[in-house]
Amino acid sequence: MSLIVQKYGGSSVADAECMKRVAQRVLDTQKAGNSVVVVVSAMGDTTDDLIDLAKKINPQPDDRELDALMATGEQISCAVLAMALHAEGAQAVSMTGPQAGIFVDEVHTKAKIMTIKPARVFKQLKKGNIVIVAGFQGLNPNQDIATLGRGGSDTTAVALAAALKADRCQILKDVEGVYTANPRVVPEARKLDEIAYDEMLELASMGAEVLQSRAVEFAKKYGVELEVLSSFTNKPGTVVREEVKKMEDIVVRGVAADKKQAKVTIMQVPDQPGVAANLFKQLAAAHINVDMIVQNVSEQAHTDISFTAPVDDLAKAKNVVEPLLKKIGAKGVNYDNDIAKISIVGVGMKSHSGVAYRMFEALAANKINIEMISTSEIKISVVIRGKQADKAVQVLHKAFELGKKSKKK
Ligand code: ASP
Ligand code: MG
């Protein structure tokens, strides 16, 4: 008998009908001879609605209370799915993250899973139950409930699969898998049969909203093979797994756009040791995920420093930066949230040259100006104007011929 962890996203459990359909699918999986653990997201747009509610009350709600509020979304889902399974005559039990033994660190709204003690889950599986666990949450060292960051149910599923030593972890969504680009932006985008952990990691953190990047990190660390597939069809999805040599045949696997970043530029700071250290130390202390950093050439002993961070962290970043300006002797600061970060990703970049040049040329030919650049071994990212994001993705998808099935070299 195999143990399967299945995770259903928000749109797959959006209403009562969806819940019944998911219950049927879970039951079919069990009837095929498997033990099943299900992780669920909040129904539909529940999390967004809860955040809107909180912000109507207080534009900067207390993080502990925001977590207490957001965690209810997944708790509703798991209880409702248990009821739907009972209605089918199945044995099922729902659990919150804390009940399932998921322990997290103390960083509210983006907590990390520290350990999982799945004894209770195992006990219920042994009794023949389908176990349904609320995604996106765990118990922190203060015995408070904390959430794992947007999209965190993916991470719950992968971490549980690792802790339970599950045979398979399936992420069921309203799309059929991982695509070469967002199909809503690029109609020729192709579903990938497989993708390496590192590629998925880059795409996930670069704005492809298929999987939470933390989930991919976890999968890579513990060797959990993931399948991303549709909960609405029975077609095979995309398998995310360890890189094999032949994956390098393809230079670029996919293109992603992240429109949820903002750029902060601190102008005319003294060009001397310690300035950057001071700034980024304080940003780190405020748990702001700084992504790209660019420092310009120094002119008359002064320089500009720009960095990007998630738009959602902009208010917190302002709180850190403003009081620092005077202290570090900066002339001013500029905030820009009308940017997009466009990335091309592929393990094949390790063994092919001229990729950056092809990317920049394609953008230039379409009058798309590049404001920032950063690279890694398997990724090139650029920051451009936000309104050009879709165009840039389309142009790059075409330039690297991602719509065509790969020709083996
Ligand atoms: N409900 C949370 C969100 O919308 C977590 C999740 O769906 O994975 O971000
Ligand atoms: Mg959701």
Tab-separated table of C-alpha atoms and ligand atoms in Angstrom:
chain	number	residue	atom	x	y	z
A	1	MET	CA	0.000	0.000	0.000
A	2	SER	CA	1.338	3.439	-0.929
A	3	LEU	CA	1.000	6.615	1.065
A	4	ILE	CA	-0.004	9.617	-1.022
A	5	VAL	CA	-0.148	13.253	0.051
A	6	GLN	CA	-2.507	15.294	-2.112
A	7	LYS	CA	-2.793	19.047	-1.859
A	8	TYR	CA	-5.799	20.893	-3.254
A	9	GLY	CA	-5.515	24.636	-3.933
A	10	GLY	CA	-8.105	27.322	-3.244
A	11	SER	CA	-9.906	27.210	-6.585
A	12	SER	CA	-10.183	23.405	-6.402
A	13	VAL	CA	-12.146	23.701	-3.138
A	14	ALA	CA	-13.925	26.986	-3.892
A	15	ASP	CA	-17.499	25.926	-3.056
A	16	ALA	CA	-19.668	23.002	-1.936
A	17	GLU	CA	-19.745	21.439	-5.407
A	18	CYS	CA	-15.951	21.605	-5.662
A	19	MET	CA	-15.640	20.036	-2.227
A	20	LYS	CA	-17.815	17.114	-3.313
A	21	ARG	CA	-15.723	16.623	-6.420
A	22	VAL	CA	-12.506	16.684	-4.433
A	23	ALA	CA	-13.987	14.222	-1.932
A	24	GLN	CA	-14.709	11.867	-4.834
A	25	ARG	CA	-11.195	12.156	-6.157
A	26	VAL	CA	-9.671	11.554	-2.738
A	27	LEU	CA	-11.905	8.564	-2.273
A	28	ASP	CA	-10.937	7.161	-5.681
A	29	THR	CA	-7.288	7.503	-4.671
A	30	GLN	CA	-7.958	5.577	-1.474
A	31	LYS	CA	-9.980	2.927	-3.273
A	32	ALA	CA	-7.061	2.365	-5.639
A	33	GLY	CA	-5.295	0.942	-2.600
A	34	ASN	CA	-3.572	3.958	-1.070
A	35	SER	CA	-3.452	5.651	2.297
A	36	VAL	CA	-4.248	9.305	1.707
A	37	VAL	CA	-3.324	12.491	3.519
A	38	VAL	CA	-4.963	15.591	2.076
A	39	VAL	CA	-3.756	19.150	2.568
A	40	VAL	CA	-6.206	21.904	1.708
A	41	SER	CA	-5.975	25.628	1.011
A	42	ALA	CA	-8.645	28.103	2.007
A	43	MET	CA	-11.776	28.055	-0.169
A	44	GLY	CA	-11.516	30.309	-3.248
A	45	ASP	CA	-10.377	33.833	-2.389
A	46	THR	CA	-10.971	33.442	1.341
A	47	THR	CA	-7.433	34.466	2.341
A	48	ASP	CA	-7.612	37.658	0.247
A	49	ASP	CA	-11.009	38.443	1.722
A	50	LEU	CA	-9.732	37.948	5.264
A	51	ILE	CA	-6.761	40.236	4.600
A	52	ASP	CA	-9.088	42.881	3.118
A	53	LEU	CA	-11.266	42.639	6.195
A	54	ALA	CA	-8.277	43.101	8.497
A	55	LYS	CA	-7.014	46.092	6.512
A	56	LYS	CA	-10.401	47.780	6.655
A	57	ILE	CA	-10.064	47.716	10.421
A	58	ASN	CA	-6.389	48.664	10.539
A	59	PRO	CA	-4.155	49.313	7.531
A	60	GLN	CA	-1.227	47.679	9.328
A	61	PRO	CA	-2.838	44.928	11.374
A	62	ASP	CA	-0.907	43.213	14.134
A	63	ASP	CA	0.853	40.173	12.661
A	64	ARG	CA	-0.154	37.774	15.436
A	65	GLU	CA	-3.830	38.621	15.032
A	66	LEU	CA	-3.587	38.590	11.238
A	67	ASP	CA	-2.241	35.040	11.473
A	68	ALA	CA	-5.042	34.037	13.841
A	69	LEU	CA	-7.506	35.386	11.278
A	70	MET	CA	-5.912	33.972	8.126
A	71	ALA	CA	-5.478	30.500	9.617
A	72	THR	CA	-9.243	30.136	9.896
A	73	GLY	CA	-9.551	29.886	6.097
A	74	GLU	CA	-7.794	26.517	5.898
A	75	GLN	CA	-9.563	25.283	9.030
A	76	ILE	CA	-12.909	25.789	7.326
A	77	SER	CA	-11.714	23.865	4.269
A	78	CYS	CA	-10.488	20.822	6.142
A	79	ALA	CA	-13.630	20.463	8.262
A	80	VAL	CA	-15.869	20.859	5.209
A	81	LEU	CA	-13.887	18.306	3.194
A	82	ALA	CA	-14.102	15.833	6.092
A	83	MET	CA	-17.890	16.287	6.042
A	84	ALA	CA	-17.990	15.775	2.274
A	85	LEU	CA	-16.076	12.519	2.699
A	86	HIS	CA	-18.382	11.392	5.506
A	87	ALA	CA	-21.313	12.054	3.184
A	88	GLU	CA	-19.744	9.514	0.800
A	89	GLY	CA	-19.532	7.013	3.615
A	90	ALA	CA	-15.778	7.388	3.973
A	91	GLN	CA	-13.793	7.561	7.184
A	92	ALA	CA	-12.061	10.910	7.454
A	93	VAL	CA	-10.750	13.229	10.125
A	94	SER	CA	-9.703	16.876	9.845
A	95	MET	CA	-6.781	18.453	11.701
A	96	THR	CA	-5.443	21.970	12.082
A	97	GLY	CA	-1.721	22.423	11.495
A	98	PRO	CA	-0.983	22.305	15.256
A	99	GLN	CA	-3.106	19.157	15.673
A	100	ALA	CA	-1.131	17.518	12.875
A	101	GLY	CA	2.093	18.245	14.780
A	102	ILE	CA	3.421	21.026	12.553
A	103	PHE	CA	5.792	23.287	14.490
A	104	VAL	CA	7.011	26.582	13.027
A	105	ASP	CA	9.316	29.448	13.993
A	106	GLU	CA	8.121	32.727	15.488
A	107	VAL	CA	8.059	34.919	12.363
A	108	HIS	CA	4.371	35.695	12.010
A	109	THR	CA	2.863	35.743	8.482
A	110	LYS	CA	5.937	34.035	6.997
A	111	ALA	CA	6.807	31.342	9.481
A	112	LYS	CA	9.093	28.474	8.521
A	113	ILE	CA	8.332	24.881	9.391
A	114	MET	CA	10.887	23.724	11.981
A	115	THR	CA	9.736	20.175	12.634
A	116	ILE	CA	6.777	17.898	12.127
A	117	LYS	CA	5.730	15.322	14.722
A	118	PRO	CA	3.211	13.318	12.749
A	119	ALA	CA	2.310	10.695	15.387
A	120	ARG	CA	-1.329	11.722	15.418
A	121	VAL	CA	-1.573	11.638	11.622
A	122	PHE	CA	-0.077	8.128	11.559
A	123	LYS	CA	-2.465	6.950	14.254
A	124	GLN	CA	-5.492	8.103	12.280
A	125	LEU	CA	-4.143	6.596	9.038
A	126	LYS	CA	-3.705	3.287	10.826
A	127	LYS	CA	-7.350	3.374	11.830
A	128	GLY	CA	-8.215	3.588	8.122
A	129	ASN	CA	-8.984	7.290	8.107
A	130	ILE	CA	-8.298	9.759	5.357
A	131	VAL	CA	-6.490	12.553	7.195
A	132	ILE	CA	-7.172	16.120	6.080
A	133	VAL	CA	-4.729	18.727	7.280
A	134	ALA	CA	-5.221	22.500	7.161
A	135	GLY	CA	-2.435	23.936	5.019
A	136	PHE	CA	-0.476	27.161	5.555
A	137	GLN	CA	-0.188	26.987	9.357
A	138	GLY	CA	1.585	25.618	12.399
A	139	LEU	CA	2.201	26.182	16.081
A	140	ASN	CA	5.025	28.566	16.996
A	141	PRO	CA	7.256	28.502	20.094
A	142	ASN	CA	4.795	30.814	21.910
A	143	GLN	CA	2.027	28.262	21.343
A	144	ASP	CA	0.413	30.657	18.880
A	145	ILE	CA	-0.843	29.817	15.437
A	146	ALA	CA	1.307	31.232	12.633
A	147	THR	CA	1.024	31.110	8.842
A	148	LEU	CA	3.649	30.182	6.268
A	149	GLY	CA	3.361	33.016	3.737
A	150	ARG	CA	1.074	33.197	0.721
A	151	GLY	CA	0.769	29.884	-1.057
A	152	GLY	CA	2.078	28.136	2.059
A	153	SER	CA	-0.196	25.108	1.792
A	154	ASP	CA	2.185	23.757	-0.846
A	155	THR	CA	4.911	23.770	1.760
A	156	THR	CA	2.671	22.051	4.297
A	157	ALA	CA	2.041	19.279	1.768
A	158	VAL	CA	5.682	18.755	0.829
A	159	ALA	CA	6.891	18.912	4.430
A	160	LEU	CA	4.237	16.425	5.482
A	161	ALA	CA	5.156	14.143	2.588
A	162	ALA	CA	8.791	14.252	3.754
A	163	ALA	CA	7.906	13.685	7.418
A	164	LEU	CA	5.534	10.819	6.594
A	165	LYS	CA	7.974	9.381	4.047
A	166	ALA	CA	5.103	9.375	1.582
A	167	ASP	CA	5.516	7.614	-1.745
A	168	ARG	CA	4.153	10.543	-3.692
A	169	CYS	CA	3.194	14.190	-3.257
A	170	GLN	CA	0.644	15.566	-5.678
A	171	ILE	CA	-0.201	19.254	-5.902
A	172	LEU	CA	-3.641	19.552	-7.518
A	173	LYS	CA	-4.495	22.882	-9.044
A	174	ASP	CA	-6.707	24.646	-11.562
A	175	VAL	CA	-3.916	24.384	-14.159
A	176	GLU	CA	-2.543	21.236	-15.773
A	177	GLY	CA	1.033	21.631	-14.605
A	178	VAL	CA	4.023	23.910	-14.928
A	179	TYR	CA	4.119	25.860	-18.186
A	180	THR	CA	6.905	27.485	-20.203
A	181	ALA	CA	5.166	30.797	-19.351
A	182	ASN	CA	1.834	31.919	-17.952
A	183	PRO	CA	-0.685	30.650	-20.574
A	184	ARG	CA	-2.946	33.616	-19.874
A	185	VAL	CA	-0.161	35.866	-21.175
A	186	VAL	CA	1.361	33.557	-23.800
A	187	PRO	CA	-1.244	31.427	-25.592
A	188	GLU	CA	1.500	29.219	-27.137
A	189	ALA	CA	2.883	28.334	-23.691
A	190	ARG	CA	3.493	24.607	-23.320
A	191	LYS	CA	3.010	22.322	-20.358
A	192	LEU	CA	6.317	20.793	-19.287
A	193	ASP	CA	6.499	17.048	-18.607
A	194	GLU	CA	9.313	17.521	-16.141
A	195	ILE	CA	11.392	20.219	-14.551
A	196	ALA	CA	14.440	20.170	-12.249
A	197	TYR	CA	14.086	21.310	-8.629
A	198	ASP	CA	16.505	24.186	-9.234
A	199	GLU	CA	14.612	25.421	-12.262
A	200	MET	CA	11.314	25.211	-10.425
A	201	LEU	CA	12.870	27.019	-7.489
A	202	GLU	CA	13.968	29.906	-9.669
A	203	LEU	CA	10.641	30.065	-11.499
A	204	ALA	CA	8.684	29.883	-8.252
A	205	SER	CA	10.647	32.678	-6.627
A	206	MET	CA	10.538	34.693	-9.859
A	207	GLY	CA	6.801	35.026	-9.892
A	208	ALA	CA	5.476	31.886	-11.581
A	209	GLU	CA	2.626	31.278	-9.190
A	210	VAL	CA	2.484	27.494	-9.547
A	211	LEU	CA	4.245	26.468	-6.356
A	212	GLN	CA	5.440	28.282	-3.261
A	213	SER	CA	9.231	28.467	-3.520
A	214	ARG	CA	9.663	27.208	0.039
A	215	ALA	CA	7.797	24.051	-0.954
A	216	VAL	CA	10.295	23.449	-3.741
A	217	GLU	CA	13.242	24.027	-1.394
A	218	PHE	CA	11.787	21.427	0.932
A	219	ALA	CA	11.174	18.975	-1.883
A	220	LYS	CA	14.748	19.364	-3.078
A	221	LYS	CA	16.223	19.022	0.399
A	222	TYR	CA	14.316	15.855	1.196
A	223	GLY	CA	14.134	14.434	-2.324
A	224	VAL	CA	10.330	14.514	-2.438
A	225	GLU	CA	9.240	13.979	-6.043
A	226	LEU	CA	6.371	16.328	-6.745
A	227	GLU	CA	3.686	16.148	-9.352
A	228	VAL	CA	1.790	19.312	-10.255
A	229	LEU	CA	-1.474	18.421	-11.985
A	230	SER	CA	-5.040	19.531	-12.580
A	231	SER	CA	-7.746	18.660	-10.076
A	232	PHE	CA	-10.291	19.123	-12.876
A	233	THR	CA	-8.947	16.545	-15.360
A	234	ASN	CA	-7.161	13.204	-15.195
A	235	LYS	CA	-4.242	14.209	-17.404
A	236	PRO	CA	-0.659	13.703	-16.244
A	237	GLY	CA	0.935	16.882	-14.940
A	238	THR	CA	4.506	18.093	-14.513
A	239	VAL	CA	6.971	16.133	-12.402
A	240	VAL	CA	9.420	18.221	-10.381
A	241	ARG	CA	12.526	16.223	-9.605
A	242	GLU	CA	16.274	15.857	-9.363
A	243	GLU	CA	18.168	17.193	-12.364
A	244	VAL	CA	19.409	14.636	-14.882
A	245	LYS	CA	22.026	15.319	-17.542
A	246	LYS	CA	19.648	15.417	-20.486
A	247	MET	CA	17.758	18.341	-18.962
A	248	GLU	CA	20.729	20.510	-19.936
A	249	ASP	CA	19.847	20.047	-23.610
A	250	ILE	CA	17.273	22.758	-23.161
A	251	VAL	CA	18.783	26.202	-22.588
A	252	VAL	CA	15.710	27.998	-21.310
A	253	ARG	CA	12.946	26.034	-19.617
A	254	GLY	CA	10.592	28.910	-18.856
A	255	VAL	CA	9.933	32.637	-18.524
A	256	ALA	CA	8.359	34.218	-15.469
A	257	ALA	CA	7.179	37.683	-14.536
A	258	ASP	CA	6.970	39.025	-11.031
A	259	LYS	CA	4.782	42.121	-10.872
A	260	LYS	CA	4.637	42.180	-7.118
A	261	GLN	CA	8.017	43.759	-6.532
A	262	ALA	CA	8.874	47.332	-5.674
A	263	LYS	CA	12.141	49.197	-6.162
A	264	VAL	CA	13.595	51.391	-3.468
A	265	THR	CA	16.417	53.766	-4.395
A	266	ILE	CA	18.402	55.533	-1.734
A	267	MET	CA	20.064	58.510	-3.286
A	268	GLN	CA	23.477	59.945	-2.743
A	269	VAL	CA	24.711	57.934	0.175
A	270	PRO	CA	28.355	58.426	1.193
A	271	ASP	CA	30.550	55.867	-0.564
A	272	GLN	CA	32.209	54.406	2.505
A	273	PRO	CA	32.370	51.067	4.300
A	274	GLY	CA	29.449	50.160	6.517
A	275	VAL	CA	26.628	52.028	4.768
A	276	ALA	CA	25.220	49.005	2.909
A	277	ALA	CA	25.824	46.767	5.905
A	278	ASN	CA	23.842	49.108	8.140
A	279	LEU	CA	20.922	49.380	5.730
A	280	PHE	CA	20.596	45.689	4.900
A	281	LYS	CA	21.084	44.623	8.501
A	282	GLN	CA	18.028	46.662	9.492
A	283	LEU	CA	15.995	45.390	6.535
A	284	ALA	CA	16.877	41.812	7.494
A	285	ALA	CA	15.905	42.462	11.097
A	286	ALA	CA	12.476	43.582	9.822
A	287	HIS	CA	12.246	40.284	7.853
A	288	ILE	CA	12.084	42.031	4.495
A	289	ASN	CA	13.039	39.718	1.653
A	290	VAL	CA	15.379	41.860	-0.372
A	291	ASP	CA	15.917	40.444	-3.822
A	292	MET	CA	18.046	42.396	-6.301
A	293	ILE	CA	20.571	44.955	-5.133
A	294	VAL	CA	22.331	47.431	-7.379
A	295	GLN	CA	24.868	50.012	-6.333
A	296	ASN	CA	25.951	52.544	-8.893
A	297	VAL	CA	29.448	53.735	-9.631
A	298	SER	CA	30.486	56.290	-7.091
A	299	GLU	CA	30.493	59.898	-8.195
A	300	GLN	CA	32.252	62.408	-5.977
A	301	ALA	CA	32.257	60.036	-3.045
A	302	HIS	CA	28.514	59.462	-3.248
A	303	THR	CA	26.534	56.595	-4.731
A	304	ASP	CA	22.926	55.443	-5.198
A	305	ILE	CA	21.764	52.100	-3.835
A	306	SER	CA	18.670	50.413	-5.267
A	307	PHE	CA	17.055	47.245	-4.100
A	308	THR	CA	13.862	45.361	-4.828
A	309	ALA	CA	11.537	43.766	-2.303
A	310	PRO	CA	7.963	42.442	-2.382
A	311	VAL	CA	5.368	45.227	-2.709
A	312	ASP	CA	3.697	43.829	0.397
A	313	ASP	CA	6.833	44.629	2.373
A	314	LEU	CA	7.048	48.216	1.108
A	315	ALA	CA	5.349	49.787	4.139
A	316	LYS	CA	7.741	47.956	6.441
A	317	ALA	CA	10.696	48.903	4.253
A	318	LYS	CA	9.689	52.588	4.509
A	319	ASN	CA	9.619	52.273	8.286
A	320	VAL	CA	13.185	50.981	8.186
A	321	VAL	CA	14.590	53.307	5.533
A	322	GLU	CA	13.164	56.696	6.535
A	323	PRO	CA	14.756	56.938	9.983
A	324	LEU	CA	18.049	55.695	8.529
A	325	LEU	CA	18.388	58.336	5.811
A	326	LYS	CA	19.757	61.013	8.067
A	327	LYS	CA	21.921	58.606	9.970
A	328	ILE	CA	23.708	57.325	6.892
A	329	GLY	CA	23.832	60.759	5.292
A	330	ALA	CA	21.652	59.982	2.263
A	331	LYS	CA	20.098	62.736	0.194
A	332	GLY	CA	16.720	61.105	-0.286
A	333	VAL	CA	14.763	58.034	-1.203
A	334	ASN	CA	12.525	57.056	-4.063
A	335	TYR	CA	9.902	54.295	-4.090
A	336	ASP	CA	8.734	52.741	-7.328
A	337	ASN	CA	6.140	50.002	-7.409
A	338	ASP	CA	5.445	50.203	-11.106
A	339	ILE	CA	8.139	47.674	-11.988
A	340	ALA	CA	8.205	44.059	-13.109
A	341	LYS	CA	10.947	41.508	-12.849
A	342	ILE	CA	11.240	39.197	-15.840
A	343	SER	CA	13.326	36.041	-15.607
A	344	ILE	CA	14.415	33.304	-17.933
A	345	VAL	CA	15.409	30.034	-16.286
A	346	GLY	CA	17.081	26.812	-17.396
A	347	VAL	CA	19.775	24.419	-16.159
A	348	GLY	CA	21.056	24.359	-19.749
A	349	MET	CA	22.475	27.880	-19.253
A	350	LYS	CA	25.336	26.246	-17.386
A	351	SER	CA	26.615	24.743	-20.618
A	352	HIS	CA	25.439	27.222	-23.267
A	353	SER	CA	26.785	30.705	-23.912
A	354	GLY	CA	25.220	33.836	-25.348
A	355	VAL	CA	21.964	33.501	-23.463
A	356	ALA	CA	22.097	36.960	-21.865
A	357	TYR	CA	22.873	38.560	-25.187
A	358	ARG	CA	19.878	36.873	-26.843
A	359	MET	CA	17.625	37.999	-24.016
A	360	PHE	CA	18.771	41.636	-24.062
A	361	GLU	CA	18.617	41.810	-27.840
A	362	ALA	CA	15.052	40.514	-27.939
A	363	LEU	CA	13.999	43.098	-25.354
A	364	ALA	CA	15.830	45.918	-27.130
A	365	ALA	CA	14.239	45.029	-30.464
A	366	ASN	CA	10.894	45.610	-28.768
A	367	LYS	CA	11.901	48.890	-27.098
A	368	ILE	CA	11.839	47.426	-23.630
A	369	ASN	CA	14.302	49.228	-21.405
A	370	ILE	CA	16.259	47.274	-18.802
A	371	GLU	CA	16.654	49.001	-15.424
A	372	MET	CA	18.368	46.323	-13.356
A	373	ILE	CA	19.995	42.976	-14.143
A	374	SER	CA	20.899	40.025	-11.989
A	375	THR	CA	22.062	36.554	-12.879
A	376	SER	CA	22.720	33.174	-11.366
A	377	GLU	CA	24.112	30.030	-12.949
A	378	ILE	CA	20.695	29.046	-14.271
A	379	LYS	CA	18.765	32.323	-14.410
A	380	ILE	CA	18.830	35.844	-15.815
A	381	SER	CA	16.469	38.450	-14.373
A	382	VAL	CA	15.809	41.993	-15.464
A	383	VAL	CA	13.715	44.766	-13.974
A	384	ILE	CA	11.625	46.721	-16.477
A	385	ARG	CA	8.591	49.039	-16.405
A	386	GLY	CA	5.549	47.202	-15.030
A	387	LYS	CA	3.309	47.908	-18.009
A	388	GLN	CA	5.747	46.157	-20.366
A	389	ALA	CA	5.749	42.894	-18.401
A	390	ASP	CA	3.367	40.876	-20.583
A	391	LYS	CA	5.025	42.058	-23.762
A	392	ALA	CA	8.449	41.101	-22.425
A	393	VAL	CA	7.298	37.608	-21.516
A	394	GLN	CA	5.766	37.125	-24.979
A	395	VAL	CA	8.883	38.386	-26.715
A	396	LEU	CA	11.224	36.138	-24.723
A	397	HIS	CA	9.003	33.092	-25.084
A	398	LYS	CA	9.239	33.561	-28.825
A	399	ALA	CA	12.942	34.432	-28.934
A	400	PHE	CA	13.850	31.197	-27.156
A	401	GLU	CA	11.271	29.158	-29.118
A	402	LEU	CA	9.654	27.824	-25.960
A	403	GLY	CA	6.395	27.052	-27.700
A	404	LYS	CA	8.076	24.308	-29.713
A	405	LYS	CA	8.838	20.889	-28.324
A	406	SER	CA	12.599	20.814	-27.735
A	407	LYS	CA	14.874	19.658	-30.489
A	408	LYS	CA	17.589	17.485	-29.001
A	409	LYS	CA	21.083	18.700	-29.764
B	1	ASP	N1	-4.682	30.303	1.575
B	1	ASP	C1	-3.317	30.746	1.538
B	1	ASP	C2	-3.128	31.682	0.359
B	1	ASP	O1	-4.061	31.947	-0.371
B	1	ASP	C3	-2.371	29.604	1.492
B	1	ASP	C4	-2.492	28.743	0.269
B	1	ASP	O2	-3.439	28.833	-0.492
B	1	ASP	O3	-1.592	27.944	0.048
B	1	ASP	O4	-2.054	32.165	0.165
B	2	MG	MG	-5.266	30.671	-1.885
